Amino acid sequence: MTDERERRPETPAEADGTTGLFTALGKMLKRLRERKGLTQKEFGQLVGYGPDAISAMERGVRLIRPEVLEQADVLLDAGGMLKDAIPEVREAMGRVRTRHPEWYRGYAALEAEAVELHFYANQAMPGLLQTEDYALTVFRQRRPLLSKETIDKRVTDWLSRQQVFERWPAPIVSYVIEEVLMDRPIGGPSIFKAQLQNLLRVSDMRNVALQVMPTRLEEHPNLDSAFNLLTPKKHAQVAYTEAQGFPRLITDPEDVRKIADRYGIMRAMALSPRETRMLIEKKLVEL
């Protein structure tokens, strides 16, 4: 039995005809790395990326940025072959649109490497905050229905992202979540109680700031979709949104700035982290 899949947006490389360029560069990068005797992890450490990101580059599903090509040319003794491709890569990047599924397919890798992560949630608890039972409930209620095998795999993948909290140095993480999420007992009282307790556990981490946006407020700067803001290591901040199964990674600096501005206003209007903890504790007593 196959599941009904969310429609996949075409990638910028597909739309702009640059698939061949990045596939060829990826193959060249892999051959040069292996000739040098480096693993993906070892090479990634040299250029500032994780092994998953290097794998995506070598498979041609993630753009290889000019600075990576320049470093790789020297590190892998490419003799200028990789540097020579930089003008074509810059031209291709100039045609890349805001929606950037190459990065989306490697979103978990970007998230795992990010130095800053900021989340706004208005429909369900953010993935990095979900317990296993809460996540299972969310995927079981998904429409169209998913098979048990697909649900199990997605929950496993979903929860594996929480390793970001175990990294050192720890990334800066903040959340603004709507109060209604603490009034919607997804999974029932037992599952939801554990979910609220998990919020308290995560909010107690030194690098995490969790704030609730009160429902009683008469003004709101973002009556739109949920979003994530992340700053990959050594790269500019980007924004990620998803609506009805359509992912969108926003890289345009002005568009990212507007979303970051809304997020800053929401943080100023939301309850403080201390007030948020007190509210969560109150909700727990009321369950």
mmCIF file of C-alpha atoms in Angstrom:
data_model
loop_
_atom_site.group_PDB
_atom_site.id
_atom_site.type_symbol
_atom_site.label_atom_id
_atom_site.label_comp_id
_atom_site.label_asym_id
_atom_site.label_seq_id
_atom_site.Cartn_x
_atom_site.Cartn_y
_atom_site.Cartn_z
ATOM 1 C CA MET A 1 0.000 0.000 0.000
ATOM 2 C CA THR A 2 1.368 3.403 -0.933
ATOM 3 C CA ASP A 3 0.542 6.652 0.837
ATOM 4 C CA GLU A 4 -0.862 9.732 -0.812
ATOM 5 C CA ARG A 5 2.200 11.995 -0.926
ATOM 6 C CA GLU A 6 2.262 15.737 -0.516
ATOM 7 C CA ARG A 7 2.909 17.373 -3.854
ATOM 8 C CA ARG A 8 6.619 18.164 -4.163
ATOM 9 C CA PRO A 9 7.384 21.644 -5.477
ATOM 10 C CA GLU A 10 9.828 21.688 -8.346
ATOM 11 C CA THR A 11 13.337 22.531 -7.266
ATOM 12 C CA PRO A 12 15.027 25.718 -8.461
ATOM 13 C CA ALA A 13 17.669 23.581 -10.172
ATOM 14 C CA GLU A 14 14.946 21.764 -12.101
ATOM 15 C CA ALA A 15 13.132 24.958 -12.999
ATOM 16 C CA ASP A 16 16.256 26.861 -14.009
ATOM 17 C CA GLY A 17 17.992 24.029 -15.841
ATOM 18 C CA THR A 18 21.031 23.898 -13.548
ATOM 19 C CA THR A 19 20.579 20.317 -12.324
ATOM 20 C CA GLY A 20 23.391 19.050 -14.542
ATOM 21 C CA LEU A 21 25.848 21.642 -13.243
ATOM 22 C CA PHE A 22 25.411 20.733 -9.572
ATOM 23 C CA THR A 23 25.246 16.999 -10.276
ATOM 24 C CA ALA A 24 28.551 17.163 -12.167
ATOM 25 C CA LEU A 25 30.205 19.297 -9.495
ATOM 26 C CA GLY A 26 28.966 16.913 -6.804
ATOM 27 C CA LYS A 27 30.475 13.910 -8.570
ATOM 28 C CA MET A 28 33.755 15.756 -9.025
ATOM 29 C CA LEU A 29 33.811 16.780 -5.372
ATOM 30 C CA LYS A 30 33.202 13.195 -4.251
ATOM 31 C CA ARG A 31 35.959 11.774 -6.484
ATOM 32 C CA LEU A 32 38.494 14.371 -5.309
ATOM 33 C CA ARG A 33 37.566 13.826 -1.643
ATOM 34 C CA GLU A 34 37.929 10.059 -1.915
ATOM 35 C CA ARG A 35 41.236 10.416 -3.770
ATOM 36 C CA LYS A 36 42.460 12.512 -0.841
ATOM 37 C CA GLY A 37 41.357 9.759 1.581
ATOM 38 C CA LEU A 38 38.886 11.916 3.502
ATOM 39 C CA THR A 39 35.485 10.806 4.807
ATOM 40 C CA GLN A 40 32.484 13.085 4.380
ATOM 41 C CA LYS A 41 32.695 13.922 8.085
ATOM 42 C CA GLU A 42 36.412 14.777 7.901
ATOM 43 C CA PHE A 43 35.987 16.919 4.816
ATOM 44 C CA GLY A 44 32.907 18.596 6.302
ATOM 45 C CA GLN A 45 34.869 19.596 9.391
ATOM 46 C CA LEU A 46 37.449 21.288 7.166
ATOM 47 C CA VAL A 47 34.890 23.377 5.277
ATOM 48 C CA GLY A 48 32.400 23.971 8.108
ATOM 49 C CA TYR A 49 29.585 21.564 7.186
ATOM 50 C CA GLY A 50 28.215 18.318 8.611
ATOM 51 C CA PRO A 51 28.443 14.966 6.784
ATOM 52 C CA ASP A 52 24.765 15.085 5.752
ATOM 53 C CA ALA A 53 25.309 18.418 4.034
ATOM 54 C CA ILE A 54 28.412 17.130 2.228
ATOM 55 C CA SER A 55 26.476 14.058 1.110
ATOM 56 C CA ALA A 56 23.712 16.298 -0.288
ATOM 57 C CA MET A 57 26.273 18.378 -2.177
ATOM 58 C CA GLU A 58 27.913 15.300 -3.663
ATOM 59 C CA ARG A 59 24.536 13.966 -4.794
ATOM 60 C CA GLY A 60 23.700 17.263 -6.475
ATOM 61 C CA VAL A 61 20.632 17.988 -4.353
ATOM 62 C CA ARG A 62 22.187 20.904 -2.508
ATOM 63 C CA LEU A 63 23.945 23.902 -3.993
ATOM 64 C CA ILE A 64 27.714 23.979 -3.526
ATOM 65 C CA ARG A 65 28.451 27.550 -2.554
ATOM 66 C CA PRO A 66 31.400 29.404 -4.151
ATOM 67 C CA GLU A 67 33.319 29.628 -0.861
ATOM 68 C CA VAL A 68 33.089 25.844 -0.452
ATOM 69 C CA LEU A 69 34.418 25.323 -3.984
ATOM 70 C CA GLU A 70 37.290 27.702 -3.276
ATOM 71 C CA GLN A 71 38.252 25.908 -0.055
ATOM 72 C CA ALA A 72 37.798 22.473 -1.612
ATOM 73 C CA ASP A 73 40.013 23.340 -4.560
ATOM 74 C CA VAL A 74 42.938 23.910 -2.200
ATOM 75 C CA LEU A 75 42.156 21.157 0.326
ATOM 76 C CA LEU A 76 41.625 18.497 -2.351
ATOM 77 C CA ASP A 77 44.461 19.595 -4.684
ATOM 78 C CA ALA A 78 42.002 20.183 -7.526
ATOM 79 C CA GLY A 79 44.441 22.404 -9.427
ATOM 80 C CA GLY A 80 41.858 25.094 -10.146
ATOM 81 C CA MET A 81 39.147 22.790 -11.559
ATOM 82 C CA LEU A 82 36.648 23.638 -8.825
ATOM 83 C CA LYS A 83 37.551 27.333 -8.749
ATOM 84 C CA ASP A 84 36.958 27.547 -12.499
ATOM 85 C CA ALA A 85 33.299 26.622 -11.956
ATOM 86 C CA ILE A 86 32.613 29.482 -9.519
ATOM 87 C CA PRO A 87 31.370 32.003 -12.152
ATOM 88 C CA GLU A 88 28.797 29.478 -13.437
ATOM 89 C CA VAL A 89 27.745 28.670 -9.863
ATOM 90 C CA ARG A 90 27.250 32.355 -9.042
ATOM 91 C CA GLU A 91 25.131 32.761 -12.170
ATOM 92 C CA ALA A 92 23.026 29.723 -11.235
ATOM 93 C CA MET A 93 22.567 31.016 -7.683
ATOM 94 C CA GLY A 94 21.358 34.320 -9.085
ATOM 95 C CA ARG A 95 18.510 32.482 -10.807
ATOM 96 C CA VAL A 96 17.503 30.488 -7.736
ATOM 97 C CA ARG A 97 14.067 31.524 -6.474
ATOM 98 C CA THR A 98 12.986 31.987 -2.886
ATOM 99 C CA ARG A 99 11.375 28.552 -2.702
ATOM 100 C CA HIS A 100 14.408 26.336 -2.298
ATOM 101 C CA PRO A 101 13.560 22.648 -1.868
ATOM 102 C CA GLU A 102 17.194 21.577 -2.264
ATOM 103 C CA TRP A 103 17.716 23.120 1.139
ATOM 104 C CA TYR A 104 14.364 21.810 2.361
ATOM 105 C CA ARG A 105 15.329 18.224 1.656
ATOM 106 C CA GLY A 106 18.384 18.843 3.782
ATOM 107 C CA TYR A 107 16.496 20.980 6.297
ATOM 108 C CA ALA A 108 17.217 18.656 9.208
ATOM 109 C CA ALA A 109 20.932 18.878 8.390
ATOM 110 C CA LEU A 110 20.767 22.676 8.337
ATOM 111 C CA GLU A 111 18.855 22.665 11.615
ATOM 112 C CA ALA A 112 21.436 20.360 13.196
ATOM 113 C CA GLU A 113 24.240 22.764 12.254
ATOM 114 C CA ALA A 114 22.487 26.054 13.002
ATOM 115 C CA VAL A 115 23.932 28.432 15.584
ATOM 116 C CA GLU A 116 20.537 30.084 16.164
ATOM 117 C CA LEU A 117 17.019 28.614 15.930
ATOM 118 C CA HIS A 118 13.792 30.567 16.451
ATOM 119 C CA PHE A 119 10.274 29.145 16.106
ATOM 120 C CA TYR A 120 6.763 30.555 15.988
ATOM 121 C CA ALA A 121 3.935 27.988 16.305
ATOM 122 C CA ASN A 122 0.176 28.512 16.066
ATOM 123 C CA GLN A 123 -1.286 25.091 15.138
ATOM 124 C CA ALA A 124 0.701 22.365 16.917
ATOM 125 C CA MET A 125 3.705 22.103 19.190
ATOM 126 C CA PRO A 126 6.980 22.612 17.268
ATOM 127 C CA GLY A 127 8.668 19.336 16.330
ATOM 128 C CA LEU A 128 11.695 19.840 18.572
ATOM 129 C CA LEU A 129 9.348 20.149 21.574
ATOM 130 C CA GLN A 130 7.113 17.157 20.852
ATOM 131 C CA THR A 131 7.074 13.958 22.882
ATOM 132 C CA GLU A 132 6.944 10.671 20.996
ATOM 133 C CA ASP A 133 3.273 10.057 21.893
ATOM 134 C CA TYR A 134 2.277 13.597 20.852
ATOM 135 C CA ALA A 135 4.109 13.184 17.524
ATOM 136 C CA LEU A 136 2.454 9.787 16.954
ATOM 137 C CA THR A 137 -0.964 11.335 17.501
ATOM 138 C CA VAL A 138 -0.231 14.159 15.063
ATOM 139 C CA PHE A 139 0.879 11.794 12.292
ATOM 140 C CA ARG A 140 -1.974 9.335 12.924
ATOM 141 C CA GLN A 141 -4.480 12.151 12.433
ATOM 142 C CA ARG A 142 -2.788 13.345 9.238
ATOM 143 C CA ARG A 143 -4.988 13.408 6.122
ATOM 144 C CA PRO A 144 -4.714 11.617 3.740
ATOM 145 C CA LEU A 145 -4.105 8.700 6.107
ATOM 146 C CA LEU A 146 -0.578 7.349 6.344
ATOM 147 C CA SER A 147 0.408 3.684 6.695
ATOM 148 C CA LYS A 148 1.750 2.417 10.032
ATOM 149 C CA GLU A 149 5.218 1.956 8.488
ATOM 150 C CA THR A 150 5.257 5.534 7.221
ATOM 151 C CA ILE A 151 4.066 6.895 10.566
ATOM 152 C CA ASP A 152 6.773 4.984 12.461
ATOM 153 C CA LYS A 153 9.471 6.220 10.123
ATOM 154 C CA ARG A 154 8.313 9.827 10.234
ATOM 155 C CA VAL A 155 8.109 9.852 14.028
ATOM 156 C CA THR A 156 11.624 8.373 14.266
ATOM 157 C CA ASP A 157 12.977 10.981 11.863
ATOM 158 C CA TRP A 158 11.021 13.723 13.644
ATOM 159 C CA LEU A 159 12.406 12.847 17.078
ATOM 160 C CA SER A 160 15.973 12.409 15.813
ATOM 161 C CA ARG A 161 16.023 16.164 15.172
ATOM 162 C CA GLN A 162 15.926 16.737 18.932
ATOM 163 C CA GLN A 163 19.607 15.830 19.108
ATOM 164 C CA VAL A 164 20.164 19.520 18.442
ATOM 165 C CA PHE A 165 19.648 20.060 22.194
ATOM 166 C CA GLU A 166 22.610 17.774 22.951
ATOM 167 C CA ARG A 167 25.151 19.711 20.874
ATOM 168 C CA TRP A 168 28.039 21.670 22.293
ATOM 169 C CA PRO A 169 28.491 24.521 21.864
ATOM 170 C CA ALA A 170 24.760 24.736 22.243
ATOM 171 C CA PRO A 171 22.772 26.775 19.704
ATOM 172 C CA ILE A 172 20.654 29.720 20.805
ATOM 173 C CA VAL A 173 17.014 28.553 20.686
ATOM 174 C CA SER A 174 13.792 30.488 21.258
ATOM 175 C CA TYR A 175 10.093 29.761 20.869
ATOM 176 C CA VAL A 176 6.943 31.826 20.705
ATOM 177 C CA ILE A 177 3.900 29.552 20.845
ATOM 178 C CA GLU A 178 0.256 30.540 20.899
ATOM 179 C CA GLU A 179 -1.561 29.912 24.193
ATOM 180 C CA VAL A 180 -4.235 27.955 22.336
ATOM 181 C CA LEU A 181 -1.713 25.138 21.845
ATOM 182 C CA MET A 182 -1.789 24.556 25.595
ATOM 183 C CA ASP A 183 -5.575 24.372 25.541
ATOM 184 C CA ARG A 184 -5.793 21.810 22.728
ATOM 185 C CA PRO A 185 -5.188 18.426 24.474
ATOM 186 C CA ILE A 186 -3.965 16.489 21.451
ATOM 187 C CA GLY A 187 -3.792 12.791 22.317
ATOM 188 C CA GLY A 188 -5.920 13.098 25.457
ATOM 189 C CA PRO A 189 -5.128 14.114 29.070
ATOM 190 C CA SER A 190 -2.319 11.606 29.712
ATOM 191 C CA ILE A 191 -0.377 12.292 26.516
ATOM 192 C CA PHE A 192 -0.952 16.019 26.740
ATOM 193 C CA LYS A 193 0.164 16.179 30.364
ATOM 194 C CA ALA A 194 3.480 14.573 29.377
ATOM 195 C CA GLN A 195 3.733 17.094 26.534
ATOM 196 C CA LEU A 196 3.332 20.058 28.874
ATOM 197 C CA GLN A 197 5.869 18.534 31.263
ATOM 198 C CA ASN A 198 8.263 18.273 28.342
ATOM 199 C CA LEU A 199 7.810 21.993 27.686
ATOM 200 C CA LEU A 200 8.928 22.674 31.244
ATOM 201 C CA ARG A 201 11.930 20.364 30.839
ATOM 202 C CA VAL A 202 13.129 22.042 27.629
ATOM 203 C CA SER A 203 12.429 25.555 28.887
ATOM 204 C CA ASP A 204 14.753 24.859 31.811
ATOM 205 C CA MET A 205 17.735 24.539 29.447
ATOM 206 C CA ARG A 206 20.134 27.480 29.639
ATOM 207 C CA ASN A 207 20.174 28.062 25.871
ATOM 208 C CA VAL A 208 16.385 27.914 25.401
ATOM 209 C CA ALA A 209 13.834 30.719 25.833
ATOM 210 C CA LEU A 210 10.189 29.614 25.657
ATOM 211 C CA GLN A 211 7.435 32.241 25.556
ATOM 212 C CA VAL A 212 3.670 32.042 25.185
ATOM 213 C CA MET A 213 1.601 34.495 23.143
ATOM 214 C CA PRO A 214 -1.559 35.093 25.252
ATOM 215 C CA THR A 215 -4.890 34.600 23.505
ATOM 216 C CA ARG A 216 -6.355 37.607 25.328
ATOM 217 C CA LEU A 217 -4.146 40.090 23.432
ATOM 218 C CA GLU A 218 -6.128 42.441 21.202
ATOM 219 C CA GLU A 219 -3.271 42.969 18.708
ATOM 220 C CA HIS A 220 -1.038 40.532 16.856
ATOM 221 C CA PRO A 221 1.738 41.258 14.290
ATOM 222 C CA ASN A 222 1.535 37.863 12.569
ATOM 223 C CA LEU A 223 -1.928 36.526 11.777
ATOM 224 C CA ASP A 224 -0.336 34.265 9.217
ATOM 225 C CA SER A 225 1.380 30.870 9.135
ATOM 226 C CA ALA A 226 3.899 29.409 11.547
ATOM 227 C CA PHE A 227 7.560 29.841 10.650
ATOM 228 C CA ASN A 228 11.102 28.991 11.651
ATOM 229 C CA LEU A 229 14.110 31.296 11.560
ATOM 230 C CA LEU A 230 17.522 29.678 11.546
ATOM 231 C CA THR A 231 21.077 30.833 11.121
ATOM 232 C CA PRO A 232 23.276 28.112 9.586
ATOM 233 C CA LYS A 233 26.912 28.116 10.664
ATOM 234 C CA LYS A 234 28.835 30.801 8.744
ATOM 235 C CA HIS A 235 25.792 31.744 6.664
ATOM 236 C CA ALA A 236 23.043 34.365 6.707
ATOM 237 C CA GLN A 237 19.751 33.799 8.493
ATOM 238 C CA VAL A 238 16.975 32.092 6.519
ATOM 239 C CA ALA A 239 13.269 31.518 7.167
ATOM 240 C CA TYR A 240 11.191 28.390 6.619
ATOM 241 C CA THR A 241 7.424 28.114 6.304
ATOM 242 C CA GLU A 242 5.069 25.326 5.292
ATOM 243 C CA ALA A 243 1.381 25.507 4.383
ATOM 244 C CA GLN A 244 -0.806 22.608 3.226
ATOM 245 C CA GLY A 245 2.215 20.456 2.459
ATOM 246 C CA PHE A 246 4.062 23.112 0.462
ATOM 247 C CA PRO A 247 7.488 23.906 1.950
ATOM 248 C CA ARG A 248 9.196 27.209 1.336
ATOM 249 C CA LEU A 249 12.714 28.153 2.362
ATOM 250 C CA ILE A 250 13.133 31.934 2.197
ATOM 251 C CA THR A 251 16.653 33.215 1.591
ATOM 252 C CA ASP A 252 16.067 36.725 0.251
ATOM 253 C CA PRO A 253 17.572 39.034 2.926
ATOM 254 C CA GLU A 254 14.717 41.559 2.809
ATOM 255 C CA ASP A 255 12.004 38.899 3.100
ATOM 256 C CA VAL A 256 13.875 37.231 5.986
ATOM 257 C CA ARG A 257 14.280 40.606 7.698
ATOM 258 C CA LYS A 258 10.510 41.212 7.601
ATOM 259 C CA ILE A 259 9.778 37.851 9.226
ATOM 260 C CA ALA A 260 12.490 38.400 11.836
ATOM 261 C CA ASP A 261 10.966 41.807 12.590
ATOM 262 C CA ARG A 262 7.553 40.225 13.235
ATOM 263 C CA TYR A 263 9.178 37.635 15.455
ATOM 264 C CA GLY A 264 10.933 40.315 17.494
ATOM 265 C CA ILE A 265 7.655 42.163 18.054
ATOM 266 C CA MET A 266 5.939 38.936 19.132
ATOM 267 C CA ARG A 267 8.697 38.190 21.645
ATOM 268 C CA ALA A 268 8.198 41.654 23.127
ATOM 269 C CA MET A 269 4.422 41.118 23.401
ATOM 270 C CA ALA A 270 4.547 37.528 24.691
ATOM 271 C CA LEU A 271 4.787 36.387 28.297
ATOM 272 C CA SER A 272 8.304 36.286 29.688
ATOM 273 C CA PRO A 273 9.984 32.876 30.030
ATOM 274 C CA ARG A 274 9.298 32.943 33.782
ATOM 275 C CA GLU A 275 5.619 33.885 33.278
ATOM 276 C CA THR A 276 5.383 31.179 30.630
ATOM 277 C CA ARG A 277 6.608 28.503 33.037
ATOM 278 C CA MET A 278 4.050 29.642 35.601
ATOM 279 C CA LEU A 279 1.268 29.408 32.988
ATOM 280 C CA ILE A 280 2.323 25.907 31.933
ATOM 281 C CA GLU A 281 2.349 24.775 35.558
ATOM 282 C CA LYS A 282 -1.154 26.239 35.967
ATOM 283 C CA LYS A 283 -2.384 24.363 32.875
ATOM 284 C CA LEU A 284 -0.932 21.140 34.267
ATOM 285 C CA VAL A 285 -2.884 21.532 37.495
ATOM 286 C CA GLU A 286 -6.080 22.121 35.511
ATOM 287 C CA LEU A 287 -5.716 18.915 33.432
#
